[in-house]
């Protein structure tokens, strides 16, 4: 049994790991708490069975028929803890790794990648935590302008949930053998953006000791004016779906069916990449309060939390964003819109950095670099002025991924990192070869992440990233270090997006 704020927990032994699933870290955000900041967890009677995951946040079904789809609910604020099944937990004080899932702030859950975290915990060196947070309409649209004396709508709910989960870790992780003063936050994609944003969130100060940001889009945090325009568009679509043209906005939002909320959000998501290229409507809002400024600006002025940072991207981030997930500025009209907003005298340098920009491959790389790589380089450069930074690029992809033109695309490193290599996707991806080296890359990556989480520094073979030499670890069949890889592209982007 384990006691936490709220009551007693019963977990389960899963091989060499002790697991507690579905632990509430805040009150259910339902009824009058919809669109409100997370509230303290409610106490329960007796012993709570924590052998199963809690529901995922509300989201639309995955588009791939074979994709795993957990049950979802507005009552989703739960987390999971994995600990080594050795010794007395009360006598341990292990480092803690807290993972934030990705999914564009619209899909995903703590159940992504079955067995997630076990490869870390089985080493006996760390406690592993992951959690659900509110997504989409319920977590990332800003309806504060529709607040009334009777009903308050707060901003940045998903971000507030993440802070609440970290506060739970601080207050309770000793019961599982973890050290609340040695917490590493890491995440991928939207989870990487969350990690970067938390570094610029004042209320997160002191809740973590270091950060690992995998393929983050650091520029995805927008002004209240832009967020308000998305909220207005959403409300128009919601009225259309519900055929309700008379209810006050506060009443409509408070009582709308979740299916209608999800459908209206999908319309806005689908429209935005063409209407406002380079933006995404489900993202943190720079509200001047909970998130006082753009994270990139916090890094620029040295106001981000000064903790050590590992940050990096994959070789070809943009190649996966095709078809129904085509949200990046990769089409000719979207790219032209970005060029129109950039200084005219730098257009030539950008076209030289991306020759053949009209082709599918080059335009995909342009979009991926715009969203992920260059903003990550910018954050790494700025933060290196005040704290240790180490930059990586994941280049390894099984042969089939090269054959189909995806290469080391967005998210592929997670299969290696979490040793998730026996799924249908991973076996198919390695069917033409490359399985052994892919597994090996994951093992090396985990060693780096574990060393960082346990000691606060990286292995001596991985030099620090600075604005002077930009030393970058290239994770490939054989790892290597390069100085300022793709420097020509970086210089072009610095002129093209001087105010990123």
XYZ file of C-alpha atoms in Angstrom:
500
model
C 0.000 0.000 0.000
C 1.085 3.566 -0.675
C -0.394 6.674 0.906
C -0.705 9.856 -1.133
C -2.781 12.998 -0.868
C -6.294 11.651 -1.240
C -5.868 8.251 0.375
C -4.339 4.793 0.044
C -3.320 3.134 -3.229
C -2.891 -0.482 -4.238
C -0.666 -1.071 -7.260
C 0.436 -4.169 -9.120
C 3.676 -6.003 -9.838
C 4.448 -6.214 -13.554
C 7.539 -8.345 -13.896
C 10.414 -6.425 -12.355
C 8.360 -3.238 -12.089
C 5.833 -1.975 -9.559
C 3.061 -0.022 -11.233
C 0.337 2.302 -9.975
C -2.054 3.375 -12.725
C -4.838 5.923 -12.899
C -3.907 7.929 -9.799
C -5.916 11.184 -9.678
C -3.701 14.260 -9.371
C -6.569 16.779 -9.424
C -10.332 16.829 -9.088
C -12.328 15.698 -12.150
C -12.687 18.790 -14.406
C -16.355 18.167 -15.096
C -19.614 20.032 -14.567
C -18.865 23.438 -13.033
C -15.102 22.677 -13.308
C -15.190 22.402 -17.108
C -12.858 25.114 -18.495
C -11.543 25.825 -14.981
C -8.032 25.478 -13.579
C -7.357 22.088 -11.948
C -8.587 21.842 -8.369
C -7.148 19.792 -5.470
C -7.654 16.049 -5.634
C -10.702 14.707 -3.819
C -10.165 12.247 -0.977
C -11.502 8.719 -1.273
C -12.506 6.082 1.251
C -10.705 2.775 1.604
C -7.963 1.567 -0.720
C -8.000 2.701 -4.334
C -7.228 0.003 -6.894
C -4.529 1.408 -9.203
C -3.995 -1.565 -11.485
C -5.535 0.065 -14.574
C -4.983 3.256 -16.562
C -7.410 6.131 -16.192
C -9.338 7.372 -19.241
C -7.546 9.452 -21.834
C -8.508 13.070 -22.393
C -11.413 13.614 -24.786
C -10.240 13.346 -28.394
C -11.343 12.254 -31.813
C -10.661 8.642 -32.824
C -7.269 7.904 -34.312
C -7.377 8.003 -38.087
C -5.474 4.757 -38.609
C -7.785 1.763 -38.210
C -5.040 -0.175 -36.444
C -4.162 2.567 -33.959
C -4.771 1.832 -30.295
C -7.616 3.924 -28.924
C -8.107 4.036 -25.153
C -11.383 5.037 -23.543
C -11.661 8.786 -23.102
C -13.484 11.060 -20.695
C -13.554 14.616 -19.398
C -12.561 13.000 -16.083
C -8.995 12.399 -17.273
C -6.590 14.001 -14.800
C -4.706 10.909 -13.705
C -1.101 9.800 -13.708
C 0.915 6.588 -13.522
C 3.988 5.713 -11.493
C 6.495 2.933 -12.226
C 9.132 1.959 -9.688
C 11.772 -0.774 -9.512
C 10.505 -3.850 -7.648
C 13.488 -3.879 -5.286
C 14.118 -2.911 -1.680
C 11.873 -0.829 0.560
C 10.470 2.128 -1.326
C 10.480 4.333 1.759
C 14.256 3.927 1.970
C 14.885 4.840 -1.667
C 15.420 8.316 -3.065
C 15.692 7.729 -6.784
C 15.717 10.344 -9.546
C 12.323 10.856 -11.171
C 11.622 11.047 -14.902
C 8.285 12.630 -15.876
C 7.207 12.132 -19.489
C 4.671 14.371 -21.256
C 3.000 12.737 -24.246
C 2.671 14.382 -27.646
C -0.122 14.432 -30.183
C -0.511 18.039 -31.247
C -2.403 18.872 -28.036
C -5.366 17.111 -29.631
C -4.710 13.353 -29.374
C -2.576 11.001 -27.296
C -2.488 9.754 -23.734
C -0.323 8.181 -21.059
C -1.149 4.828 -22.688
C 0.768 5.639 -25.868
C 3.517 3.058 -26.387
C 2.504 0.071 -24.202
C 5.255 -0.649 -21.723
C 6.377 2.970 -21.912
C 9.031 3.721 -19.316
C 9.692 0.132 -18.301
C 13.088 0.025 -20.010
C 14.137 2.983 -17.843
C 12.741 1.585 -14.591
C 14.126 -1.935 -15.042
C 17.615 -0.484 -14.664
C 16.722 0.146 -10.998
C 17.951 3.726 -11.289
C 14.811 5.868 -11.659
C 11.118 6.305 -10.913
C 9.002 6.941 -14.022
C 5.831 9.053 -14.154
C 3.535 9.963 -17.009
C 0.077 11.499 -17.070
C -2.957 12.657 -19.012
C -3.835 16.324 -19.404
C -6.745 18.090 -21.081
C -6.507 18.334 -24.854
C -8.154 20.187 -27.715
C -11.161 22.358 -26.970
C -11.167 21.470 -23.287
C -7.483 22.174 -22.769
C -6.137 24.603 -25.347
C -8.746 27.011 -26.670
C -9.056 30.334 -24.876
C -12.661 31.154 -23.998
C -11.831 33.661 -21.275
C -13.551 36.474 -23.190
C -16.874 34.667 -22.659
C -16.609 34.588 -18.862
C -19.577 35.892 -16.868
C -20.096 36.629 -13.174
C -21.667 33.191 -12.911
C -19.191 31.237 -15.038
C -15.424 31.706 -15.365
C -13.413 30.375 -18.307
C -9.689 30.127 -17.629
C -6.829 29.938 -20.101
C -4.000 27.462 -20.626
C -5.843 24.599 -18.977
C -3.619 21.862 -20.408
C -0.542 23.748 -19.242
C -2.101 24.248 -15.810
C -2.797 20.497 -15.679
C 0.887 19.816 -16.367
C 1.927 22.083 -13.506
C -0.611 20.367 -11.232
C 0.829 16.953 -12.151
C 4.340 18.158 -11.312
C 3.092 19.562 -8.020
C 1.623 16.136 -7.250
C 5.022 14.589 -7.962
C 6.692 17.077 -5.620
C 4.219 16.320 -2.822
C 3.872 12.548 -3.185
C 6.741 10.896 -5.020
C 8.705 10.100 -1.830
C 6.065 7.488 -1.039
C 7.171 5.606 -4.163
C 10.891 5.935 -3.483
C 11.454 9.020 -5.615
C 13.386 12.203 -4.895
C 11.187 15.303 -5.451
C 14.328 17.427 -5.669
C 15.688 15.439 -8.630
C 13.006 15.522 -11.337
C 13.635 15.456 -15.083
C 10.770 16.527 -17.325
C 10.868 15.195 -20.865
C 8.470 15.013 -23.767
C 8.164 14.712 -27.519
C 6.408 16.925 -30.085
C 3.578 18.680 -28.194
C 5.102 17.121 -25.076
C 8.419 18.714 -26.025
C 6.633 22.023 -26.510
C 5.087 21.540 -23.075
C 8.522 20.967 -21.540
C 9.892 24.124 -23.171
C 6.806 26.123 -22.165
C 7.076 24.930 -18.562
C 10.568 26.410 -18.499
C 8.905 29.788 -19.145
C 5.996 29.262 -16.726
C 6.616 30.998 -13.377
C 4.448 28.605 -11.345
C 6.575 25.665 -12.543
C 9.698 27.096 -10.921
C 11.342 24.525 -8.653
C 9.225 21.609 -9.874
C 11.994 20.079 -12.016
C 15.767 20.043 -12.113
C 16.362 19.487 -15.831
C 14.536 19.123 -19.151
C 14.735 16.955 -22.274
C 12.776 18.314 -25.242
C 12.424 15.927 -28.190
C 11.250 17.467 -31.467
C 9.500 20.410 -29.826
C 7.802 23.207 -31.801
C 8.940 26.004 -29.443
C 7.226 28.734 -31.449
C 3.764 27.277 -30.801
C 2.533 29.799 -28.233
C 0.303 32.577 -29.451
C -1.025 35.996 -28.560
C -4.368 36.435 -26.768
C -5.642 38.314 -29.824
C -4.979 35.375 -32.126
C -6.352 32.939 -29.563
C -9.512 35.057 -29.290
C -10.028 34.898 -33.049
C -9.796 31.102 -32.949
C -12.271 31.018 -30.078
C -14.722 33.135 -32.091
C -14.348 30.856 -35.118
C -14.892 27.853 -32.880
C -18.036 29.305 -31.356
C -19.450 29.986 -34.826
C -18.853 26.345 -35.800
C -20.299 25.090 -32.530
C -23.495 27.047 -33.115
C -23.710 25.618 -36.614
C -23.281 22.044 -35.358
C -25.753 22.391 -32.521
C -28.224 24.600 -34.393
C -28.172 26.801 -31.294
C -28.106 30.455 -32.248
C -29.686 31.865 -29.125
C -27.830 30.590 -26.058
C -25.251 32.843 -24.482
C -21.702 31.709 -25.302
C -21.004 30.763 -21.666
C -24.069 28.516 -21.510
C -23.370 26.950 -24.877
C -19.764 26.119 -23.964
C -20.630 24.890 -20.499
C -23.289 22.444 -21.638
C -22.223 21.412 -25.157
C -21.835 17.727 -25.871
C -18.203 16.636 -26.091
C -18.732 15.253 -29.591
C -19.763 18.709 -30.801
C -16.767 20.313 -29.069
C -14.410 17.891 -30.800
C -16.037 18.305 -34.201
C -15.939 22.103 -34.066
C -12.280 22.026 -33.050
C -11.441 19.733 -35.966
C -12.931 22.265 -38.373
C -10.715 25.016 -36.948
C -7.652 22.751 -37.005
C -8.267 21.838 -40.626
C -8.806 25.419 -41.746
C -5.948 27.138 -39.899
C -2.879 25.824 -41.820
C -4.150 27.556 -44.958
C -5.811 30.550 -43.304
C -2.821 31.354 -41.063
C 0.188 29.354 -42.328
C 2.685 28.427 -39.672
C 0.240 28.539 -36.757
C -1.741 25.903 -34.881
C -4.889 26.773 -32.905
C -4.391 24.244 -30.115
C -1.411 25.610 -28.242
C -0.512 27.643 -25.158
C -1.662 31.259 -25.005
C 0.642 34.082 -23.933
C -1.867 35.424 -21.432
C 0.467 37.791 -19.556
C -0.273 35.943 -16.339
C 0.129 32.176 -16.135
C 2.319 32.336 -19.258
C 3.614 35.915 -19.167
C 5.524 35.907 -22.458
C 6.386 33.772 -25.436
C 8.717 30.980 -24.292
C 11.253 31.999 -26.952
C 11.271 35.524 -25.523
C 11.744 34.160 -22.001
C 14.826 32.306 -23.274
C 16.018 35.379 -25.165
C 15.960 37.522 -22.039
C 17.282 34.861 -19.663
C 13.992 34.568 -17.791
C 13.403 30.850 -18.475
C 14.160 28.535 -15.560
C 17.917 28.064 -15.626
C 18.061 24.282 -15.611
C 20.204 22.020 -17.830
C 18.560 21.202 -21.156
C 18.839 18.461 -23.766
C 17.031 19.455 -26.936
C 16.977 18.058 -30.448
C 15.051 16.990 -33.490
C 14.972 14.213 -36.050
C 16.662 14.322 -39.439
C 13.495 14.911 -41.508
C 10.761 16.070 -39.165
C 8.414 17.264 -41.893
C 8.217 14.131 -44.026
C 5.484 12.556 -41.879
C 3.106 15.505 -42.202
C 1.181 14.435 -45.248
C -2.445 13.764 -46.089
C -4.724 14.233 -43.097
C -1.925 15.501 -40.869
C -0.778 18.120 -43.371
C -0.535 20.977 -40.872
C 2.908 22.382 -41.713
C 3.726 25.170 -44.203
C 4.660 22.776 -47.020
C 2.289 23.713 -49.864
C 3.186 26.439 -52.340
C 0.542 28.911 -51.067
C 1.571 28.416 -47.441
C 5.261 28.823 -48.247
C 4.514 31.925 -50.318
C 2.625 33.388 -47.355
C 5.675 32.941 -45.126
C 7.921 34.512 -47.760
C 5.539 37.462 -48.021
C 5.934 38.150 -44.297
C 9.742 37.837 -44.342
C 12.161 40.622 -45.302
C 12.440 40.724 -49.102
C 16.233 40.857 -49.092
C 16.524 37.402 -47.466
C 14.305 35.470 -49.895
C 17.254 34.567 -52.107
C 19.268 33.120 -49.228
C 16.344 30.954 -48.159
C 15.779 29.625 -51.684
C 19.478 28.829 -51.935
C 19.259 26.927 -48.645
C 16.313 24.933 -50.015
C 16.914 24.450 -53.757
C 13.895 22.921 -55.444
C 11.503 24.290 -52.848
C 8.539 23.351 -55.055
C 9.304 19.607 -54.754
C 7.643 17.400 -52.154
C 10.877 16.445 -50.377
C 12.313 19.936 -50.121
C 9.028 21.571 -49.143
C 8.570 18.937 -46.421
C 12.009 19.737 -45.071
C 11.243 23.462 -45.189
C 8.035 22.955 -43.172
C 9.687 20.648 -40.659
C 12.606 23.012 -40.181
C 10.204 25.955 -39.732
C 8.156 24.213 -37.031
C 10.721 22.073 -35.225
C 14.397 22.352 -36.115
C 15.118 26.077 -36.362
C 13.046 27.055 -33.282
C 14.820 24.302 -31.338
C 18.202 25.617 -32.488
C 17.102 29.073 -31.384
C 16.057 27.908 -27.922
C 19.235 25.879 -27.506
C 21.382 28.830 -28.531
C 19.652 31.304 -26.224
C 19.531 28.999 -23.212
C 23.208 28.094 -23.593
C 24.001 31.637 -22.418
C 22.741 30.852 -18.909
C 22.702 27.056 -18.467
C 24.220 23.870 -19.923
C 22.638 22.779 -23.218
C 23.251 19.649 -25.268
C 21.808 19.322 -28.772
C 21.164 16.136 -30.755
C 19.807 15.074 -34.132
C 18.316 11.603 -34.610
C 19.272 10.428 -38.114
C 18.732 6.678 -37.922
C 15.834 5.066 -39.765
C 15.297 1.475 -40.880
C 15.716 0.806 -44.597
C 11.976 0.682 -45.388
C 11.541 4.214 -44.027
C 14.082 5.415 -46.581
C 12.421 3.446 -49.375
C 9.046 5.109 -48.771
C 10.633 8.554 -48.432
C 10.005 9.196 -44.723
C 13.546 8.604 -43.439
C 14.108 9.593 -39.781
C 10.818 11.405 -39.514
C 8.860 12.977 -36.673
C 8.336 10.631 -33.735
C 10.330 7.650 -34.995
C 12.903 7.947 -32.207
C 10.229 7.101 -29.613
C 10.051 3.525 -30.866
C 13.779 3.189 -30.243
C 13.857 5.141 -26.977
C 11.041 3.156 -25.351
C 12.276 -0.145 -26.826
C 8.919 -0.389 -28.595
C 10.324 -2.567 -31.377
C 7.988 -5.562 -31.366
C 4.838 -3.789 -32.551
C 3.378 -4.276 -36.017
C 4.644 -0.847 -37.080
C 8.194 -1.408 -35.840
C 8.416 -4.893 -37.326
C 7.137 -3.620 -40.661
C 9.522 -0.665 -40.593
C 12.470 -3.001 -40.014
C 11.286 -5.741 -42.397
C 13.877 -4.764 -45.005
C 16.670 -4.520 -42.445
C 18.001 -2.201 -39.792
C 16.334 -3.711 -36.728
C 19.549 -4.409 -34.815
C 21.049 -0.956 -35.307
C 17.703 0.694 -34.538
C 17.533 -1.154 -31.207
C 21.140 -0.200 -30.539
C 20.431 3.475 -31.131
C 17.573 3.286 -28.629
C 19.849 1.702 -26.037
C 22.435 4.463 -26.435
C 19.751 7.130 -26.292
C 18.332 5.671 -23.067
C 21.810 5.624 -21.539
C 22.231 9.313 -22.340
C 18.802 10.171 -20.938
C 19.369 8.098 -17.783
C 22.821 9.564 -17.165
C 21.385 13.056 -17.498
C 18.412 12.299 -15.228
C 20.594 10.707 -12.555
C 23.555 13.072 -12.555
C 22.405 16.303 -14.194
C 25.168 16.075 -16.802
C 25.738 14.064 -19.970
C 28.510 11.657 -20.875
C 31.826 13.361 -21.582
C 31.691 12.208 -25.220
C 28.808 14.628 -25.844
C 30.110 18.226 -25.803
C 27.997 21.178 -24.747
C 26.121 23.209 -27.344
C 27.111 26.872 -27.491
C 26.555 29.721 -29.915
C 30.262 29.567 -30.762
C 30.674 26.000 -32.015
C 27.155 24.423 -31.911
C 28.422 20.902 -31.198
C 25.616 18.447 -32.020
C 25.374 14.721 -31.310
C 24.212 12.883 -34.454
C 22.523 9.620 -33.427
C 22.995 7.175 -36.288
C 24.338 3.662 -36.912
C 27.532 5.044 -35.404
C 27.071 8.207 -33.365
C 29.209 11.210 -34.138
C 29.519 14.877 -33.176
C 29.271 17.644 -35.759
C 29.786 21.370 -35.374
C 26.878 23.478 -36.616
C 25.302 20.906 -38.942
C 23.251 22.603 -41.661
C 24.794 25.922 -40.756
C 23.808 27.460 -44.077
C 20.167 26.713 -43.356
C 20.466 28.114 -39.848
C 21.903 31.385 -41.101
C 19.124 31.701 -43.682
C 16.441 31.112 -41.046
C 18.004 33.660 -38.700
C 17.472 36.291 -41.373
C 14.099 34.917 -42.468
C 12.606 34.765 -38.953
C 14.553 37.394 -37.000
C 11.802 37.766 -34.387
C 11.135 34.086 -33.711
